Structures are given as C-alpha cells and as structure tokens.
mmCIF file of C-alpha atoms and ligand atoms in Angstrom:
data_model
loop_
_atom_site.group_PDB
_atom_site.id
_atom_site.type_symbol
_atom_site.label_atom_id
_atom_site.label_comp_id
_atom_site.label_asym_id
_atom_site.label_seq_id
_atom_site.Cartn_x
_atom_site.Cartn_y
_atom_site.Cartn_z
ATOM 1 C CA MET A 2 29.780 -14.941 -27.905
ATOM 2 C CA ASN A 3 28.802 -11.374 -28.748
ATOM 3 C CA LEU A 4 26.598 -10.678 -31.751
ATOM 4 C CA LEU A 5 26.109 -7.235 -33.265
ATOM 5 C CA ALA A 6 22.598 -6.689 -34.648
ATOM 6 C CA ILE A 7 21.429 -4.028 -37.081
ATOM 7 C CA GLU A 8 17.838 -2.993 -37.890
ATOM 8 C CA THR A 9 16.922 -0.405 -40.550
ATOM 9 C CA SER A 10 13.670 -1.760 -41.997
ATOM 10 C CA CYS A 11 11.595 1.395 -41.620
ATOM 11 C CA ASP A 12 12.307 4.693 -39.867
ATOM 12 C CA GLU A 13 14.462 3.617 -36.926
ATOM 13 C CA THR A 14 18.229 3.187 -37.250
ATOM 14 C CA ALA A 15 19.080 0.651 -34.560
ATOM 15 C CA ALA A 16 22.053 -1.392 -33.360
ATOM 16 C CA ALA A 17 22.462 -3.704 -30.380
ATOM 17 C CA VAL A 18 24.905 -6.169 -28.882
ATOM 18 C CA VAL A 19 23.394 -9.426 -27.610
ATOM 19 C CA ALA A 20 25.409 -12.213 -25.970
ATOM 20 C CA GLU A 21 24.699 -15.869 -25.305
ATOM 21 C CA THR A 22 24.289 -16.909 -21.672
ATOM 22 C CA GLY A 23 24.687 -20.681 -21.972
ATOM 23 C CA ASP A 24 21.393 -21.063 -20.062
ATOM 24 C CA ALA A 25 18.802 -22.784 -22.294
ATOM 25 C CA ALA A 26 15.869 -21.261 -20.396
ATOM 26 C CA ARG A 27 17.175 -17.673 -20.690
ATOM 27 C CA PRO A 28 19.427 -17.932 -23.718
ATOM 28 C CA TRP A 29 20.378 -14.298 -24.368
ATOM 29 C CA LEU A 30 21.725 -11.268 -22.549
ATOM 30 C CA LEU A 31 21.141 -7.775 -23.879
ATOM 31 C CA LYS A 32 24.345 -5.728 -23.579
ATOM 32 C CA SER A 33 23.307 -2.583 -25.437
ATOM 33 C CA ASN A 34 20.324 -1.293 -27.394
ATOM 34 C CA VAL A 35 20.633 1.976 -29.350
ATOM 35 C CA VAL A 36 17.825 3.461 -31.474
ATOM 36 C CA ALA A 37 17.930 6.673 -33.522
ATOM 37 C CA SER A 38 14.328 7.550 -34.309
ATOM 38 C CA GLN A 39 13.387 9.522 -37.431
ATOM 39 C CA ASP A 40 9.932 10.485 -36.108
ATOM 40 C CA ALA A 41 10.765 14.193 -36.130
ATOM 41 C CA ILE A 42 11.640 14.043 -39.842
ATOM 42 C CA HIS A 43 8.570 12.115 -40.999
ATOM 43 C CA ARG A 44 6.111 13.909 -38.687
ATOM 44 C CA GLU A 45 6.140 16.899 -41.021
ATOM 45 C CA TRP A 46 4.800 14.676 -43.844
ATOM 46 C CA GLY A 47 2.287 12.749 -41.751
ATOM 47 C CA GLY A 48 3.972 9.389 -42.426
ATOM 48 C CA VAL A 49 7.238 7.741 -43.428
ATOM 49 C CA VAL A 50 8.798 9.112 -46.644
ATOM 50 C CA PRO A 51 10.954 6.210 -47.942
ATOM 51 C CA GLU A 52 13.581 8.343 -49.665
ATOM 52 C CA LEU A 53 14.104 10.513 -46.585
ATOM 53 C CA ALA A 54 14.242 7.394 -44.403
ATOM 54 C CA SER A 55 17.047 5.708 -46.358
ATOM 55 C CA ARG A 56 19.087 8.917 -46.521
ATOM 56 C CA GLN A 57 18.769 9.373 -42.756
ATOM 57 C CA HIS A 58 19.802 5.738 -42.119
ATOM 58 C CA LEU A 59 23.006 6.489 -44.047
ATOM 59 C CA ARG A 60 23.702 9.503 -41.871
ATOM 60 C CA ASP A 61 23.002 7.716 -38.589
ATOM 61 C CA ILE A 62 24.256 4.173 -38.946
ATOM 62 C CA CYS A 63 27.963 4.643 -38.131
ATOM 63 C CA GLY A 64 27.245 6.615 -34.966
ATOM 64 C CA VAL A 65 24.507 4.234 -33.821
ATOM 65 C CA VAL A 66 26.730 1.144 -34.249
ATOM 66 C CA ASP A 67 29.668 2.881 -32.510
ATOM 67 C CA ARG A 68 27.434 3.759 -29.577
ATOM 68 C CA ALA A 69 26.070 0.187 -29.337
ATOM 69 C CA LEU A 70 29.622 -1.213 -29.125
ATOM 70 C CA GLU A 71 30.644 1.430 -26.605
ATOM 71 C CA GLN A 72 27.619 0.846 -24.349
ATOM 72 C CA ALA A 73 28.209 -2.916 -24.459
ATOM 73 C CA ALA A 74 31.902 -2.289 -23.627
ATOM 74 C CA VAL A 75 33.045 -4.445 -26.563
ATOM 75 C CA THR A 76 35.304 -3.727 -29.540
ATOM 76 C CA TRP A 77 35.028 -4.921 -33.162
ATOM 77 C CA THR A 78 37.293 -7.893 -32.487
ATOM 78 C CA ASP A 79 35.021 -9.107 -29.644
ATOM 79 C CA LEU A 80 32.225 -9.772 -32.152
ATOM 80 C CA GLY A 81 31.498 -13.377 -33.126
ATOM 81 C CA ALA A 82 28.744 -12.642 -35.684
ATOM 82 C CA VAL A 83 26.635 -9.875 -37.198
ATOM 83 C CA ALA A 84 22.868 -10.141 -37.738
ATOM 84 C CA VAL A 85 20.737 -7.862 -39.872
ATOM 85 C CA THR A 86 17.084 -7.437 -40.822
ATOM 86 C CA GLN A 87 16.744 -8.708 -44.389
ATOM 87 C CA GLY A 88 13.014 -7.838 -44.695
ATOM 88 C CA PRO A 89 10.166 -7.158 -44.866
ATOM 89 C CA GLY A 90 10.329 -3.365 -44.969
ATOM 90 C CA LEU A 91 11.280 -0.415 -47.132
ATOM 91 C CA VAL A 92 13.882 -1.709 -49.523
ATOM 92 C CA GLY A 93 15.990 1.458 -49.565
ATOM 93 C CA SER A 94 16.071 1.478 -45.783
ATOM 94 C CA LEU A 95 16.819 -2.249 -45.483
ATOM 95 C CA LEU A 96 19.682 -1.933 -47.974
ATOM 96 C CA VAL A 97 21.578 0.429 -45.686
ATOM 97 C CA GLY A 98 21.601 -2.124 -42.860
ATOM 98 C CA VAL A 99 22.277 -5.106 -45.132
ATOM 99 C CA SER A 100 25.246 -3.407 -46.848
ATOM 100 C CA PHE A 101 26.662 -2.237 -43.539
ATOM 101 C CA ALA A 102 26.351 -5.690 -41.957
ATOM 102 C CA LYS A 103 27.972 -7.345 -44.990
ATOM 103 C CA SER A 104 30.944 -4.978 -44.768
ATOM 104 C CA ILE A 105 31.455 -5.796 -41.091
ATOM 105 C CA ALA A 106 31.172 -9.552 -41.660
ATOM 106 C CA TRP A 107 33.623 -9.338 -44.573
ATOM 107 C CA SER A 108 36.117 -7.119 -42.735
ATOM 108 C CA TYR A 109 36.262 -9.219 -39.569
ATOM 109 C CA GLY A 110 35.701 -12.636 -41.142
ATOM 110 C CA ILE A 111 32.613 -13.363 -39.013
ATOM 111 C CA PRO A 112 29.269 -14.994 -39.960
ATOM 112 C CA LEU A 113 26.518 -12.849 -41.468
ATOM 113 C CA VAL A 114 23.044 -13.804 -40.191
ATOM 114 C CA PRO A 115 19.842 -12.774 -42.039
ATOM 115 C CA VAL A 116 16.822 -12.072 -39.833
ATOM 116 C CA HIS A 117 13.117 -11.738 -40.608
ATOM 117 C CA HIS A 118 11.768 -8.579 -38.957
ATOM 118 C CA LEU A 119 8.715 -10.355 -37.507
ATOM 119 C CA ALA A 120 10.843 -13.200 -36.104
ATOM 120 C CA GLY A 121 12.667 -10.385 -34.314
ATOM 121 C CA HIS A 122 9.422 -9.099 -32.794
ATOM 122 C CA ILE A 123 8.520 -12.629 -31.634
ATOM 123 C CA GLU A 124 11.964 -13.230 -30.120
ATOM 124 C CA SER A 125 11.809 -9.902 -28.237
ATOM 125 C CA LEU A 126 9.551 -11.842 -25.853
ATOM 126 C CA VAL A 127 12.164 -14.556 -25.273
ATOM 127 C CA LEU A 128 14.964 -12.009 -24.927
ATOM 128 C CA HIS A 129 13.133 -10.416 -22.026
ATOM 129 C CA HIS A 130 11.206 -13.289 -20.407
ATOM 130 C CA GLY A 131 13.237 -16.383 -21.354
ATOM 131 C CA GLU A 132 11.768 -19.243 -23.413
ATOM 132 C CA LEU A 133 7.952 -19.129 -23.368
ATOM 133 C CA PRO A 134 5.830 -22.087 -22.277
ATOM 134 C CA LEU A 135 5.187 -23.840 -25.615
ATOM 135 C CA PRO A 136 3.144 -24.117 -27.665
ATOM 136 C CA SER A 137 2.466 -20.394 -27.665
ATOM 137 C CA ALA A 138 0.086 -18.151 -29.653
ATOM 138 C CA VAL A 139 1.992 -14.960 -30.506
ATOM 139 C CA LEU A 140 0.314 -11.903 -32.021
ATOM 140 C CA VAL A 141 2.665 -9.557 -33.878
ATOM 141 C CA VAL A 142 0.925 -6.236 -34.153
ATOM 142 C CA SER A 143 2.806 -3.336 -35.710
ATOM 143 C CA GLY A 144 2.612 -0.548 -38.274
ATOM 144 C CA GLY A 145 3.013 -2.994 -41.152
ATOM 145 C CA HIS A 146 1.629 -6.272 -39.790
ATOM 146 C CA THR A 147 -1.104 -7.878 -37.739
ATOM 147 C CA SER A 148 -0.232 -11.561 -37.772
ATOM 148 C CA LEU A 149 -0.954 -14.382 -35.386
ATOM 149 C CA TYR A 150 1.655 -17.154 -35.130
ATOM 150 C CA PHE A 151 1.567 -20.508 -33.428
ATOM 151 C CA VAL A 152 4.996 -21.322 -32.009
ATOM 152 C CA THR A 153 5.367 -25.053 -31.413
ATOM 153 C CA ASP A 154 9.137 -25.248 -30.942
ATOM 154 C CA PRO A 155 11.679 -22.486 -30.321
ATOM 155 C CA GLY A 156 12.220 -20.686 -33.631
ATOM 156 C CA ARG A 157 9.346 -22.423 -35.493
ATOM 157 C CA TYR A 158 6.502 -20.076 -36.362
ATOM 158 C CA ALA A 159 3.284 -21.143 -38.151
ATOM 159 C CA LEU A 160 1.121 -18.312 -39.509
ATOM 160 C CA ILE A 161 -2.460 -18.797 -38.297
ATOM 161 C CA GLY A 162 -4.173 -15.470 -38.975
ATOM 162 C CA ARG A 163 -3.390 -12.095 -40.493
ATOM 163 C CA THR A 164 -5.008 -8.843 -41.446
ATOM 164 C CA ARG A 165 -6.970 -8.781 -44.693
ATOM 165 C CA ASP A 166 -6.345 -5.055 -45.170
ATOM 166 C CA ASP A 167 -4.733 -2.493 -42.822
ATOM 167 C CA ALA A 168 -2.420 -3.422 -39.970
ATOM 168 C CA ALA A 169 -3.619 -2.302 -36.527
ATOM 169 C CA GLY A 170 -0.768 0.219 -36.184
ATOM 170 C CA GLU A 171 -1.579 1.592 -39.631
ATOM 171 C CA ALA A 172 -5.213 2.067 -38.517
ATOM 172 C CA TYR A 173 -3.976 3.962 -35.444
ATOM 173 C CA ASP A 174 -1.781 6.183 -37.621
ATOM 174 C CA LYS A 175 -4.541 6.845 -40.173
ATOM 175 C CA VAL A 176 -7.191 7.629 -37.550
ATOM 176 C CA ALA A 177 -4.755 9.956 -35.774
ATOM 177 C CA LYS A 178 -4.241 11.767 -39.070
ATOM 178 C CA LEU A 179 -8.031 12.077 -39.562
ATOM 179 C CA LEU A 180 -8.279 13.584 -36.095
ATOM 180 C CA GLY A 181 -5.396 15.974 -36.842
ATOM 181 C CA LEU A 182 -3.194 14.454 -34.148
ATOM 182 C CA GLY A 183 0.246 13.971 -35.713
ATOM 183 C CA TYR A 184 2.585 11.035 -36.373
ATOM 184 C CA PRO A 185 3.052 8.323 -35.205
ATOM 185 C CA GLY A 186 -0.567 8.185 -34.121
ATOM 186 C CA GLY A 187 -0.517 5.106 -31.861
ATOM 187 C CA PRO A 188 1.046 6.664 -28.763
ATOM 188 C CA ILE A 189 -0.990 9.894 -29.158
ATOM 189 C CA ILE A 190 -4.345 8.060 -29.428
ATOM 190 C CA ASP A 191 -3.308 5.830 -26.528
ATOM 191 C CA ARG A 192 -2.731 8.909 -24.311
ATOM 192 C CA LEU A 193 -5.863 10.763 -25.450
ATOM 193 C CA ALA A 194 -8.089 7.688 -25.123
ATOM 194 C CA ALA A 195 -7.469 7.658 -21.381
ATOM 195 C CA THR A 196 -9.400 10.951 -21.130
ATOM 196 C CA GLY A 197 -12.339 9.982 -23.374
ATOM 197 C CA ASN A 198 -15.551 7.960 -23.097
ATOM 198 C CA ASP A 199 -14.917 4.607 -24.799
ATOM 199 C CA ARG A 200 -18.670 3.985 -25.210
ATOM 200 C CA ALA A 201 -19.415 7.331 -26.861
ATOM 201 C CA TYR A 202 -19.476 5.767 -30.346
ATOM 202 C CA ALA A 203 -20.408 2.213 -31.335
ATOM 203 C CA PHE A 204 -17.823 1.566 -34.047
ATOM 204 C CA PRO A 205 -18.121 -1.834 -35.754
ATOM 205 C CA VAL A 206 -16.018 -4.813 -34.707
ATOM 206 C CA SER A 207 -15.265 -6.568 -37.984
ATOM 207 C CA ARG A 208 -16.102 -10.235 -38.101
ATOM 208 C CA MET A 209 -15.086 -12.572 -40.900
ATOM 209 C CA THR A 210 -18.308 -14.528 -40.848
ATOM 210 C CA HIS A 211 -20.325 -13.444 -43.857
ATOM 211 C CA ALA A 212 -20.086 -15.375 -47.097
ATOM 212 C CA ASP A 213 -17.952 -13.306 -49.437
ATOM 213 C CA ARG A 214 -17.643 -14.334 -53.047
ATOM 214 C CA ASN A 215 -14.147 -12.891 -53.254
ATOM 215 C CA GLN A 216 -13.028 -14.220 -49.916
ATOM 216 C CA PRO A 217 -9.468 -15.561 -50.036
ATOM 217 C CA GLY A 218 -8.625 -18.920 -48.501
ATOM 218 C CA ALA A 219 -7.913 -19.269 -44.800
ATOM 219 C CA THR A 220 -4.480 -18.224 -43.563
ATOM 220 C CA ALA A 221 -3.962 -21.162 -41.191
ATOM 221 C CA PRO A 222 -2.561 -24.405 -42.652
ATOM 222 C CA PRO A 223 -5.421 -26.791 -43.569
ATOM 223 C CA GLY A 224 -6.725 -28.844 -40.683
ATOM 224 C CA ARG A 225 -5.015 -26.774 -37.988
ATOM 225 C CA LEU A 226 -8.216 -25.025 -36.896
ATOM 226 C CA PRO A 227 -11.879 -26.083 -37.036
ATOM 227 C CA PRO A 228 -13.489 -24.821 -40.292
ATOM 228 C CA ASP A 229 -15.744 -22.279 -38.559
ATOM 229 C CA LEU A 230 -12.772 -20.698 -36.771
ATOM 230 C CA GLU A 231 -10.341 -20.887 -39.692
ATOM 231 C CA ARG A 232 -11.646 -17.763 -41.403
ATOM 232 C CA ARG A 233 -12.690 -15.943 -38.294
ATOM 233 C CA VAL A 234 -9.115 -15.598 -37.009
ATOM 234 C CA ASP A 235 -8.161 -13.156 -39.752
ATOM 235 C CA PHE A 236 -8.274 -9.466 -38.837
ATOM 236 C CA SER A 237 -9.597 -6.398 -40.655
ATOM 237 C CA PHE A 238 -9.347 -2.721 -39.757
ATOM 238 C CA SER A 239 -10.309 -0.839 -42.901
ATOM 239 C CA GLY A 240 -14.050 -0.859 -42.067
ATOM 240 C CA LEU A 241 -13.320 0.648 -38.672
ATOM 241 C CA LYS A 242 -11.146 3.325 -40.247
ATOM 242 C CA THR A 243 -13.943 4.180 -42.700
ATOM 243 C CA ALA A 244 -16.498 4.393 -39.856
ATOM 244 C CA VAL A 245 -14.238 6.887 -38.050
ATOM 245 C CA MET A 246 -13.772 8.844 -41.274
ATOM 246 C CA ARG A 247 -17.554 9.108 -41.805
ATOM 247 C CA LEU A 248 -18.123 10.256 -38.247
ATOM 248 C CA VAL A 249 -15.366 12.862 -38.473
ATOM 249 C CA LYS A 250 -16.830 14.215 -41.730
ATOM 250 C CA GLU A 251 -20.289 14.376 -40.202
ATOM 251 C CA LYS A 252 -19.031 16.186 -37.111
ATOM 252 C CA ARG A 253 -16.889 18.531 -39.117
ATOM 253 C CA GLY A 254 -19.883 19.422 -41.270
ATOM 254 C CA SER A 255 -22.056 20.243 -38.289
ATOM 255 C CA ARG A 256 -19.287 22.272 -36.627
ATOM 256 C CA ILE A 257 -18.769 24.269 -39.820
ATOM 257 C CA GLU A 258 -22.508 25.009 -39.862
ATOM 258 C CA ASP A 259 -22.406 25.995 -36.191
ATOM 259 C CA ARG A 260 -19.639 28.453 -36.837
ATOM 260 C CA GLY A 261 -21.394 29.791 -39.879
ATOM 261 C CA SER A 262 -24.517 30.600 -37.913
ATOM 262 C CA GLU A 263 -22.448 32.433 -35.248
ATOM 263 C CA ASN A 264 -21.347 34.876 -37.905
ATOM 264 C CA PRO A 265 -23.593 34.831 -40.966
ATOM 265 C CA THR A 266 -21.134 36.805 -43.119
ATOM 266 C CA HIS A 267 -18.350 34.182 -42.736
ATOM 267 C CA ARG A 268 -19.685 30.773 -43.509
ATOM 268 C CA THR A 269 -16.280 29.100 -43.857
ATOM 269 C CA PRO A 270 -14.170 28.102 -40.867
ATOM 270 C CA THR A 271 -11.058 30.149 -40.098
ATOM 271 C CA VAL A 272 -9.327 27.150 -38.472
ATOM 272 C CA ASP A 273 -7.521 24.225 -40.090
ATOM 273 C CA PRO A 274 -10.404 21.954 -41.178
ATOM 274 C CA ARG A 275 -8.291 18.862 -40.519
ATOM 275 C CA SER A 276 -7.558 19.582 -36.869
ATOM 276 C CA SER A 277 -9.165 21.913 -34.378
ATOM 277 C CA ILE A 278 -12.554 21.916 -36.080
ATOM 278 C CA LEU A 279 -13.436 18.985 -33.862
ATOM 279 C CA ASP A 280 -14.258 19.562 -30.267
ATOM 280 C CA PRO A 281 -11.449 18.237 -27.976
ATOM 281 C CA THR A 282 -14.029 16.154 -26.078
ATOM 282 C CA ASP A 283 -15.179 14.595 -29.356
ATOM 283 C CA VAL A 284 -11.578 13.812 -30.305
ATOM 284 C CA ALA A 285 -10.938 12.091 -26.969
ATOM 285 C CA ASP A 286 -14.237 10.160 -27.205
ATOM 286 C CA ILE A 287 -13.495 9.034 -30.770
ATOM 287 C CA ALA A 288 -9.959 7.976 -29.754
ATOM 288 C CA ALA A 289 -11.272 6.002 -26.773
ATOM 289 C CA SER A 290 -14.097 4.340 -28.747
ATOM 290 C CA PHE A 291 -11.742 3.457 -31.606
ATOM 291 C CA GLN A 292 -9.184 1.986 -29.225
ATOM 292 C CA ARG A 293 -11.801 -0.106 -27.401
ATOM 293 C CA VAL A 294 -12.796 -1.740 -30.700
ATOM 294 C CA VAL A 295 -9.211 -2.324 -31.902
ATOM 295 C CA VAL A 296 -8.217 -3.968 -28.624
ATOM 296 C CA ALA A 297 -11.371 -6.091 -28.470
ATOM 297 C CA SER A 298 -10.991 -7.369 -32.029
ATOM 298 C CA LEU A 299 -7.302 -8.200 -31.515
ATOM 299 C CA LEU A 300 -7.837 -9.987 -28.216
ATOM 300 C CA ASP A 301 -11.122 -11.786 -28.978
ATOM 301 C CA ARG A 302 -9.543 -13.627 -31.878
ATOM 302 C CA THR A 303 -6.173 -14.219 -30.286
ATOM 303 C CA PHE A 304 -7.588 -15.687 -27.086
ATOM 304 C CA GLU A 305 -10.151 -17.808 -28.926
ATOM 305 C CA THR A 306 -7.483 -19.221 -31.238
ATOM 306 C CA ALA A 307 -5.049 -19.812 -28.377
ATOM 307 C CA ARG A 308 -7.717 -21.830 -26.574
ATOM 308 C CA TRP A 309 -8.509 -23.869 -29.670
ATOM 309 C CA LEU A 310 -4.859 -24.610 -30.314
ATOM 310 C CA GLY A 311 -4.219 -25.623 -26.721
ATOM 311 C CA ALA A 312 -1.577 -22.907 -26.293
ATOM 312 C CA ARG A 313 0.229 -22.851 -22.959
ATOM 313 C CA SER A 314 1.054 -19.150 -23.263
ATOM 314 C CA LEU A 315 0.074 -16.089 -25.251
ATOM 315 C CA GLY A 316 2.471 -13.415 -26.478
ATOM 316 C CA ILE A 317 1.900 -9.959 -27.966
ATOM 317 C CA ALA A 318 4.786 -8.144 -29.674
ATOM 318 C CA GLY A 319 5.398 -5.285 -32.145
ATOM 319 C CA GLY A 320 4.860 -1.534 -31.873
ATOM 320 C CA VAL A 321 1.171 -1.715 -30.938
ATOM 321 C CA SER A 322 2.023 -4.012 -27.995
ATOM 322 C CA ALA A 323 3.147 -0.776 -26.306
ATOM 323 C CA ASN A 324 -0.539 0.176 -26.091
ATOM 324 C CA SER A 325 -1.644 0.592 -22.489
ATOM 325 C CA ARG A 326 -5.181 -0.721 -22.970
ATOM 326 C CA LEU A 327 -4.029 -3.723 -25.006
ATOM 327 C CA ARG A 328 -1.538 -4.651 -22.271
ATOM 328 C CA ALA A 329 -3.989 -4.210 -19.409
ATOM 329 C CA GLU A 330 -6.829 -6.113 -21.088
ATOM 330 C CA ALA A 331 -4.558 -8.912 -22.278
ATOM 331 C CA GLU A 332 -3.278 -9.398 -18.764
ATOM 332 C CA ALA A 333 -6.801 -9.364 -17.269
ATOM 333 C CA ARG A 334 -8.094 -11.846 -19.861
ATOM 334 C CA GLY A 335 -5.043 -14.050 -19.319
ATOM 335 C CA MET A 336 -5.650 -14.151 -15.567
ATOM 336 C CA LYS A 337 -9.281 -15.072 -16.147
ATOM 337 C CA ALA A 338 -8.406 -17.773 -18.677
ATOM 338 C CA GLY A 339 -5.469 -19.124 -16.630
ATOM 339 C CA LEU A 340 -3.179 -18.436 -19.602
ATOM 340 C CA PRO A 341 0.148 -16.669 -18.977
ATOM 341 C CA VAL A 342 0.444 -13.536 -21.137
ATOM 342 C CA PHE A 343 3.813 -12.128 -22.240
ATOM 343 C CA VAL A 344 4.494 -8.654 -23.647
ATOM 344 C CA PRO A 345 7.896 -7.053 -24.233
ATOM 345 C CA PRO A 346 9.098 -4.106 -22.127
ATOM 346 C CA LEU A 347 8.316 -0.803 -23.886
ATOM 347 C CA SER A 348 11.929 -0.471 -25.073
ATOM 348 C CA LEU A 349 11.537 -3.730 -27.055
ATOM 349 C CA SER A 350 7.971 -3.136 -28.349
ATOM 350 C CA THR A 351 8.668 -0.660 -31.124
ATOM 351 C CA ASP A 352 11.403 -1.335 -33.671
ATOM 352 C CA ASN A 353 14.843 -2.037 -32.202
ATOM 353 C CA ALA A 354 17.924 -4.119 -32.973
ATOM 354 C CA ALA A 355 17.981 -6.058 -29.676
ATOM 355 C CA MET A 356 15.179 -8.284 -30.979
ATOM 356 C CA ILE A 357 17.080 -8.779 -34.254
ATOM 357 C CA GLY A 358 20.083 -9.878 -32.163
ATOM 358 C CA ALA A 359 17.952 -12.432 -30.305
ATOM 359 C CA ALA A 360 16.451 -13.852 -33.504
ATOM 360 C CA GLY A 361 19.936 -13.718 -35.072
ATOM 361 C CA LEU A 362 21.444 -15.895 -32.356
ATOM 362 C CA ARG A 363 18.522 -18.307 -32.769
ATOM 363 C CA GLN A 364 19.256 -18.477 -36.530
ATOM 364 C CA LEU A 365 23.013 -18.807 -36.083
ATOM 365 C CA ARG A 366 22.585 -21.772 -33.712
ATOM 366 C CA ALA A 367 20.210 -23.373 -36.231
ATOM 367 C CA GLY A 368 23.019 -23.088 -38.788
ATOM 368 C CA VAL A 369 21.479 -20.291 -40.861
ATOM 369 C CA THR A 370 23.978 -17.805 -42.266
ATOM 370 C CA ALA A 371 24.112 -15.795 -45.490
ATOM 371 C CA ASP A 372 26.754 -15.321 -48.166
ATOM 372 C CA TRP A 373 27.678 -12.112 -49.985
ATOM 373 C CA THR A 374 24.679 -12.413 -52.295
ATOM 374 C CA LEU A 375 22.335 -11.536 -49.393
ATOM 375 C CA ASN A 376 19.837 -8.931 -50.587
ATOM 376 C CA ALA A 377 17.207 -6.785 -48.897
ATOM 377 C CA LEU A 378 13.634 -7.940 -49.574
ATOM 378 C CA ALA A 379 10.634 -5.623 -49.303
ATOM 379 C CA SER A 380 8.346 -8.599 -48.775
ATOM 380 C CA LEU A 381 9.430 -11.836 -47.187
ATOM 381 C CA PRO A 382 7.109 -14.524 -45.814
ATOM 382 C CA LEU A 383 7.561 -15.935 -42.311
HETATM 383 O O1 KG4 B 405 6.882 -2.396 -34.703
HETATM 384 P P1 KG4 B 405 6.876 -0.965 -35.076
HETATM 385 O O2 KG4 B 405 7.796 -0.026 -34.343
HETATM 386 O O3 KG4 B 405 7.192 -0.777 -36.609
HETATM 387 C C1 KG4 B 405 6.745 -1.671 -37.562
HETATM 388 O O4 KG4 B 405 7.339 -2.772 -37.690
HETATM 389 O O5 KG4 B 405 5.725 -1.312 -38.217
HETATM 390 O O6 KG4 B 405 5.362 -0.442 -34.948
HETATM 391 C C2 KG4 B 405 5.026 0.890 -35.190
HETATM 392 C C3 KG4 B 405 3.534 1.072 -34.990
HETATM 393 C C4 KG4 B 405 3.026 2.431 -35.436
HETATM 394 O O7 KG4 B 405 1.895 2.254 -36.265
HETATM 395 C C5 KG4 B 405 2.647 3.114 -34.110
HETATM 396 O O8 KG4 B 405 1.579 4.034 -34.239
HETATM 397 C C6 KG4 B 405 2.256 1.919 -33.256
HETATM 398 O O9 KG4 B 405 3.191 0.924 -33.602
HETATM 399 N N1 KG4 B 405 2.322 2.216 -31.823
HETATM 400 C C7 KG4 B 405 1.243 2.190 -31.004
HETATM 401 C C8 KG4 B 405 1.692 2.587 -29.725
HETATM 402 N N2 KG4 B 405 3.040 2.817 -29.806
HETATM 403 C C9 KG4 B 405 3.402 2.579 -31.098
HETATM 404 N N3 KG4 B 405 -0.041 1.889 -31.260
HETATM 405 C C10 KG4 B 405 -0.910 1.977 -30.248
HETATM 406 N N4 KG4 B 405 -0.573 2.351 -28.983
HETATM 407 C C11 KG4 B 405 0.705 2.664 -28.683
HETATM 408 N N5 KG4 B 405 1.036 3.031 -27.441
HETATM 409 ZN ZN1 ZN B 406 8.429 -3.716 -36.387
#
C-alpha cells in the first residue's frame, strides 16, 4: 500500500510516498522524499514570516506533490491513503497541506490520516532504522520544540521533559542572529563552531534545581521518575541566550572604543554593528562555547533520564539532530553507557514529509483517520 504524505507546518513544503513492507521489524519503505525549502525567502527577514510562508506553500505544493509521485513511480490511483501534518505549527502554513490532503482524499475516495508533527520526527527513526529496541527515550529537538518522550510500545509516546522557554533550535537561530550570521542559524553555528575554541567562554548550563516560587509542575506523569529527577529533566535555553547577548554587547562596546581610539575624529563604527564588529575569532569561539553547552545540557538530561527509566535505546530526532557535535557526543556517550543511540539520516532530520508518511501509516494501522471536519491546529499536545 502506498501512502502520500504532506508536510507544510513551517517553512518547508514537502511531499513523500511511503509504502508498507509487510515486515514488522522494518515496517516502511521510503519511495520518494521531496522538500521545497523557503530558507532563501525568510533569510532576508532573519526568521520565518508566517504570511510569506503560507503564500509560498500555495505556490509550491502542486509541483512538490507531482514530483513526489513521479520519483516514486506511482500515479494517483496507486495511492491507498493520504497523511498530512495537522499541527503543531503555523496555522496558515498547516492549512495549505490540510486542505490539499482533504481534496486528494475526497477525489480518490481514500482515507485521510492526521499526523502530529512531533510523532513524525519520532517515527523518522523507525523509518530509517526499523523498530527501535523498546522502551526507548527519544529527544525531539527542533526549532519549535525540545521534548523528551518515553516510548514504551510502537506509537505510544509519554512526554517526560520539555523546554521551559526557548527550544534548542530557536536558541541556535537567535544566537546566530546576535552574531550576525544569517538564518537558519543552526547549520551555520555548527560549521563555525568546528573552527573555534569551545572553552573560550564559560556559558552557564541551566539546571532546574533551585526552588522557584513560580515553578510549574513536573512534565513527567506522576510517579514515573524519582522526585529529585522529575524537575531536573526539563530544559531551558533562555539564560544561555541572555549570557551570549551580554557577552556580545560587551565585546561590541570594547571594539567600538578600539576603533574610536584609532581615529579620534570618528568615534562611531563604519561597519554594521550587528555583524562584522566582532572579531571572526571571537565569533567562532562564542559559537563553539555556546554549542558545547547546548549539547551538554541536552545529553546530560537525556542520558540520565534514559538510565532511570531503564530505556533499551535512545533516539534523537528533529532539525537539531543534524548537529555534528550532538551526533558525535551522543554516539560516544551511548558506547560508554552500552546504550544504542539512533539518529535519523540528515535528509530526515530537518522537516520532511517522509516522516509524516511513516507516522501516518502507524496511525492508519491503529485505525486513526479523519473526516472532512479535520482542521489545522497551531498547538496540539502529543
Ligand atoms: O525540525 P525542524 O526542521 O523544524 C521544526 O520543526 O522546528 O528544525 C529546524 C531547526 C532550526 O532551528 C535550525 O537552526 C536547526 O533545526 N538546525 C540545526 C542544525 N540544522 C538545523 N541546529 C544545530 N545544528 C545543525 N546542524
Ligand atoms: Zn520539525
């Protein structure tokens, strides 16, 4: 059975064809995976502009779906179902995919399958590696989310920890902007960090240990984790972002003074104060130091929780799982801990429809389909 999957939750218009194999251990076969990225459009604005994103989805979706069918060598009548990301995401963007998928399901009389975007990221691991050894601790780390799930049975995800403020990918994008590096910031910082000194700056690793009067309840279901770990598994990146911002301001100030003293009649910089005012070595050192702290805080908590939960494997998915340091350190820690670590191939790390196809087939076989009232949802719990 061939399933067509559509993903338009943010700034990627994506379509894929995924088929069932009949093999329970490796249930799905990826036949095509087409992504039209809008990075070039949003780069100019330093982040995703929702209105531009939904308009571009409208322009791209027909061509992207046509190409996915063509690459999979299937026609419309070969499709047994259509799956689509229902949420979470930008509602105007999601609506394009949802409306398109509904039209296909209606026209060909095939089931319409709603998919949660984060379930898609989790199932990208199964699509590539086959079913994971369960139970598994899976960290979904993207531009919008940093959430740790405990997967006890295929398709059953229990939320154990999440970010209290920024997502890790969001922190990457914001720090890149502070350093004048462009959008999306994750891949740029990743590349630059390789050339910098990761011990140049001691940025703080946030820990959820202090008593906070306004502290929300733990994310994990009651009794799942020991009380001292319960709160510690949540993540936070806004303090780190602020520390980088302070440092950048400080450095910028001293560079402006340096330049001023070179030429006493011109005390203001002639360069863009948001970019080249920082020394390239400083930028690389800040990128490397920032990345060391992000990776450590993600992995410390994930490995500790996996051990406590008795996980038999550990997965990392979502856009930030493309990060070279995160992958290398996760693998090294996994080897040391005797815990198999799974990450998706790069083509399935950032947003794509192949993962939505995998999660869609999972849903379809569990009997979950939608009727014509299906609506896009900006926020949707998993
Ligand atoms: O999963 P994704 O494509 O979209 C969301 O669902 O949010 O994730 C996008 C995020 C962006 O914040 C981007 O900067 C980050 O993933 N990202 C990376 C890398 N590649 C993409 N972050 C760190 N290192 C990378 N190599
Ligand atoms: Zn995503």
